[in-house]
Amino acid sequence: MQQATIQIVRPASPVTELAAPQRWEVAQIEALFALPFHELLYQAQTVHRANFDPAEVQLSTLLSIKTGGCAENCGYCPQSAAHDTGVEATALMKVDEVLVAARAAQAAGATRFCMGAAWRSPKERDIEKVSALISAVKGLGLETCVTLGMLGDGQAEALRDAGLDYYNHNIDSAPDKYADIVQTRQFEDRLDTLERVRGAGVKVCCGGIVGMGETRTQRAGLIAELANMEPYPESVPINHLVQVEGTPMHGTEVLDPFEFVRTIAAARITMPHTRVRLSAGRQALGEAVQALCFMAGANSIFYGDKLLVTGNPDVTADQALLQKLGMRAA
Ligand code: SF4
């Protein structure tokens, strides 16, 4: 009987920092996506291990400090006033309320506390109030991050002076997909705010969402936009769309989980030093896919039972998962 021939294929050299291009073309990132899955993970692991301890995961907790009633119409977001999702609009939380949540997050092991407010852009009086929240949280010894929408002149500086470490402002998707997702602002508006944040010396947290009906080329386009920022963001949250009833994105075809893992790997390879964060949608991925994401170079998670207004794995489940995988909090 004839034996099957086993062909041994040597893996291509992993993309190291030295080999990485100065500027990533979308086609180069698409070529990463097209690699055999094991090969892509090998490359991502190699880059990851050259830059981080692969057993460490940074834990961030996100609190919605002002929920709902937002004037923007982001098609994925249950907090937009344009969508009928049953989310009740609330007033901005007070310092003592925020401190209760921040202390609990810190006690559970979070090192960064992120505060999100559903505004198109904050007013001066909002900046003053949020500055007080930032100073109070910073006083606990936590890293601080806020996401407040588009910033005007001097606002990033005021937040920085209050003790802000990171400003989150996601670009959501590739530039050519953007108009399908939100019509109340332009892609360039996002870049303007990111420039103000950088200009003030505040670190940038910027990522996107996949599973919004984009093509693979557009997923590669999102990663290219992020990787080609100079410098690229210190923190890159990758969200897997959580489909909320009442939002225009509800009913979108669900993205294959392997494609999500590929997106994580592409982010790791193209942004070797960034914290790649598993963000919204982690609950639906399950433990095995999350483990693959860690193999692909994810090294940060949102930690806590709620993410703004959508669900998140509970803290005990996360601690158990990290223990099962032999991983630990950074
Ligand atoms: S994602 Fe942010 S800006 Fe867009 S509608 Fe929701 S809260 Fe408003």
XYZ file of C-alpha atoms and ligand atoms in Angstrom:
338
model
C 0.000 0.000 0.000
C 1.357 3.388 -0.905
C 2.241 5.616 2.037
C 0.879 9.162 2.082
C 3.655 11.655 1.633
C 3.969 14.120 4.484
C 5.378 17.361 3.310
C 7.221 19.323 5.969
C 6.828 23.026 5.369
C 9.239 25.286 7.193
C 7.493 28.280 8.691
C 8.319 31.607 7.118
C 10.383 33.918 9.324
C 8.168 35.664 11.797
C 7.736 39.384 11.355
C 10.075 40.846 13.911
C 10.321 44.503 14.660
C 13.421 44.813 12.513
C 11.678 43.200 9.559
C 8.451 45.151 10.007
C 7.794 47.802 7.371
C 7.837 51.498 8.275
C 4.343 51.840 6.961
C 1.871 49.002 6.652
C -0.030 48.718 3.399
C -3.515 47.258 3.676
C -2.434 44.495 1.264
C 0.425 43.505 3.586
C -2.011 43.141 6.472
C -4.421 41.218 4.276
C -1.537 38.860 3.515
C -1.172 38.270 7.270
C -4.895 37.492 7.521
C -4.503 35.024 4.635
C -1.766 32.981 6.327
C -2.638 29.498 7.538
C -4.039 29.934 11.044
C -1.167 28.140 12.810
C 1.371 30.183 10.864
C -0.294 33.483 11.746
C -0.403 32.527 15.421
C 3.253 31.496 15.320
C 4.228 34.894 13.938
C 2.052 36.751 16.425
C 3.419 34.687 19.351
C 6.969 35.382 18.250
C 6.393 39.131 18.167
C 4.493 38.963 21.452
C 7.247 37.073 23.276
C 9.897 39.461 21.999
C 8.077 42.364 23.648
C 6.012 41.076 26.581
C 5.840 38.339 29.157
C 3.263 36.082 27.418
C 1.794 35.001 30.779
C 0.797 38.538 31.774
C -2.549 40.219 31.149
C -3.270 43.823 32.074
C -6.669 44.361 33.699
C -8.732 47.485 33.047
C -12.153 48.194 34.487
C -14.614 50.398 32.628
C -17.365 52.363 34.335
C -20.105 54.280 32.577
C -20.092 57.601 34.435
C -22.820 59.150 32.262
C -25.027 56.765 30.335
C -27.288 57.149 27.297
C -28.898 60.068 25.487
C -25.886 60.571 23.194
C -26.324 62.902 20.207
C -24.184 60.724 17.908
C -25.793 57.911 15.905
C -23.129 55.160 15.992
C -24.934 52.175 14.508
C -23.630 49.685 17.077
C -24.292 51.749 20.195
C -27.259 51.281 22.543
C -26.505 54.670 24.139
C -27.347 56.746 21.084
C -30.500 58.831 21.442
C -31.203 57.912 17.815
C -31.813 54.234 18.660
C -34.676 52.793 20.660
C -32.843 50.352 22.927
C -34.433 51.002 26.308
C -31.210 52.445 27.761
C -32.150 55.194 30.229
C -30.123 58.404 30.136
C -28.441 59.240 33.454
C -26.664 62.271 34.904
C -22.896 62.342 35.444
C -21.905 60.301 38.506
C -20.550 62.011 41.599
C -17.007 61.623 42.925
C -17.963 59.450 45.912
C -19.995 57.068 43.706
C -17.120 56.695 41.262
C -14.650 56.118 44.074
C -16.733 53.207 45.394
C -16.505 51.523 41.963
C -12.810 52.365 41.550
C -11.886 50.945 44.955
C -13.809 47.742 44.173
C -12.028 47.416 40.811
C -8.665 47.956 42.468
C -9.429 45.392 45.172
C -10.296 42.863 42.441
C -6.917 43.455 40.748
C -7.548 46.125 38.086
C -4.651 48.516 37.501
C -6.431 50.924 35.169
C -9.813 52.526 35.707
C -11.592 53.792 32.599
C -14.569 56.128 32.754
C -16.920 56.526 29.803
C -19.447 59.300 29.250
C -21.939 59.210 26.378
C -21.312 62.686 24.965
C -20.736 63.878 21.433
C -18.236 66.310 22.942
C -17.915 67.514 26.539
C -18.684 71.107 27.570
C -16.253 73.088 29.688
C -18.272 72.397 32.832
C -18.169 68.667 32.012
C -14.397 68.806 31.746
C -14.235 70.411 35.212
C -16.412 67.688 36.724
C -14.586 64.839 35.003
C -11.248 66.364 36.057
C -12.366 65.987 39.679
C -13.184 62.318 39.013
C -9.800 61.734 37.374
C -7.904 63.305 40.289
C -9.851 61.240 42.809
C -9.237 57.938 40.965
C -5.588 58.791 40.373
C -5.296 59.438 44.102
C -6.047 55.757 44.713
C -2.940 54.810 42.736
C -4.840 53.580 39.667
C -4.008 54.491 36.090
C -6.769 56.660 34.653
C -8.504 56.630 31.291
C -11.569 58.491 30.061
C -13.655 58.439 26.914
C -15.786 61.555 26.520
C -16.182 62.059 22.774
C -14.578 64.757 20.658
C -12.305 67.208 22.452
C -11.932 70.920 21.770
C -8.966 73.248 22.273
C -7.342 72.972 25.683
C -9.570 70.157 26.936
C -6.971 67.388 26.616
C -4.518 69.589 28.526
C -7.049 70.171 31.325
C -7.654 66.418 31.644
C -3.906 65.764 31.613
C -3.380 68.283 34.396
C -6.028 66.489 36.453
C -3.954 63.292 36.224
C -5.230 61.587 33.074
C -2.983 58.819 31.742
C -4.986 57.607 28.698
C -7.742 59.001 26.499
C -9.874 56.465 24.631
C -11.214 57.436 21.231
C -11.835 54.541 18.844
C -11.731 54.874 15.076
C -14.294 52.044 14.921
C -13.492 50.686 11.440
C -11.611 51.300 8.204
C -12.058 54.802 6.721
C -14.082 53.410 3.784
C -16.527 51.675 6.136
C -16.992 54.615 8.462
C -19.947 56.306 6.763
C -21.955 53.064 7.016
C -21.554 53.092 10.782
C -22.041 56.713 11.831
C -23.354 59.717 9.950
C -23.198 62.423 12.638
C -19.408 62.830 12.366
C -16.568 62.118 9.954
C -13.602 59.794 10.255
C -11.346 62.872 10.218
C -13.101 64.193 13.362
C -11.758 61.142 15.204
C -8.246 61.800 13.967
C -8.463 65.466 15.060
C -9.274 64.489 18.636
C -6.535 61.857 18.665
C -4.106 64.541 17.550
C -5.190 66.831 20.394
C -4.706 63.977 22.879
C -1.206 63.232 21.568
C -0.384 66.932 21.500
C -1.215 67.191 25.202
C 1.100 64.304 26.022
C -1.733 61.966 27.067
C -1.376 58.317 26.026
C -3.746 57.085 23.339
C -6.173 54.195 23.665
C -7.672 53.629 20.229
C -9.096 50.591 18.520
C -12.173 49.433 16.713
C -14.996 46.985 16.346
C -15.151 43.977 14.065
C -18.216 42.006 13.044
C -20.109 45.044 11.713
C -20.508 43.542 8.259
C -17.109 44.818 7.084
C -14.995 42.899 4.583
C -11.671 41.312 5.482
C -9.978 44.095 3.509
C -11.745 46.598 5.751
C -10.608 44.720 8.865
C -7.080 44.952 7.485
C -7.755 48.635 6.744
C -8.701 49.254 10.381
C -5.473 47.630 11.585
C -3.440 49.585 9.003
C -4.926 52.904 10.196
C -3.984 52.104 13.769
C -0.538 50.697 12.993
C 0.378 53.663 10.793
C -0.383 56.276 13.436
C 2.829 57.952 14.504
C 3.281 56.643 17.075
C 0.689 53.868 17.120
C -1.637 53.808 20.177
C -0.271 52.513 23.479
C -3.502 50.614 23.956
C -5.622 48.989 21.220
C -9.044 47.665 22.232
C -10.495 45.251 19.692
C -14.224 44.807 20.133
C -16.344 41.993 18.766
C -19.711 43.567 17.956
C -22.306 43.016 20.650
C -25.579 43.096 18.757
C -28.108 45.066 20.760
C -31.758 45.017 19.741
C -32.893 48.424 18.550
C -29.522 49.377 17.033
C -29.092 49.374 13.238
C -26.334 46.752 13.542
C -28.659 44.263 15.184
C -29.059 41.253 12.885
C -25.657 41.631 11.192
C -24.094 38.316 10.197
C -21.960 37.150 13.100
C -18.208 37.156 12.465
C -16.449 33.792 12.513
C -14.462 33.589 15.779
C -11.282 32.564 13.911
C -11.503 35.814 11.966
C -11.632 37.669 15.281
C -8.501 35.822 16.439
C -6.817 36.686 13.140
C -7.619 40.372 13.749
C -5.965 40.168 17.175
C -2.886 38.512 15.649
C -2.643 41.179 12.937
C -2.835 43.898 15.616
C -0.060 42.222 17.614
C 2.257 41.783 14.635
C 1.818 45.327 13.352
C 1.927 47.037 16.786
C 4.493 45.022 18.741
C 4.587 47.218 21.869
C 0.915 48.012 22.293
C -1.457 46.467 24.788
C -3.993 44.645 22.611
C -7.198 44.493 24.626
C -10.110 42.060 24.327
C -13.032 44.404 24.871
C -16.756 44.267 24.141
C -18.065 40.913 22.978
C -15.639 38.829 25.050
C -18.479 37.114 26.898
C -19.808 35.567 23.697
C -16.384 34.286 22.600
C -16.151 31.598 25.267
C -13.018 30.433 27.045
C -11.403 28.519 24.173
C -11.545 31.457 21.746
C -10.273 33.820 24.440
C -7.341 31.441 25.003
C -6.606 31.580 21.249
C -6.724 35.383 21.447
C -4.103 35.317 24.218
C -2.014 33.015 22.000
C -2.466 35.559 19.205
C -1.028 38.340 21.355
C -3.916 39.868 23.288
C -2.567 40.974 26.661
C -5.227 43.145 28.209
C -8.884 42.650 29.050
C -11.758 44.680 30.336
C -12.383 43.271 33.751
C -15.636 43.686 35.662
C -19.189 42.481 35.273
C -20.382 45.223 32.951
C -18.954 47.127 29.989
C -20.774 50.457 29.837
C -24.227 48.968 29.215
C -23.441 45.486 27.848
C -22.439 42.302 29.700
C -18.899 41.089 30.419
C -17.622 37.856 31.997
C -17.732 38.151 35.780
C -14.555 38.710 37.739
C -14.541 35.214 39.271
C -14.856 33.616 35.821
C -11.945 35.713 34.551
C -9.765 34.840 37.515
C -10.570 31.147 36.997
C -9.763 31.375 33.269
C -6.404 33.046 33.894
C -5.582 30.392 36.460
C -6.555 27.564 34.076
C -4.285 29.056 31.421
C -1.399 29.658 33.835
C -1.638 33.395 33.229
C -1.605 36.248 35.716
C -2.452 39.913 36.094
C 0.338 42.240 34.904
S -20.387 55.093 20.741
Fe -20.085 56.900 22.030
S -20.333 58.605 20.616
Fe -21.284 56.824 19.603
S -23.449 56.910 20.204
Fe -22.395 55.586 21.691
S -21.867 56.946 23.386
Fe -22.335 58.244 21.623
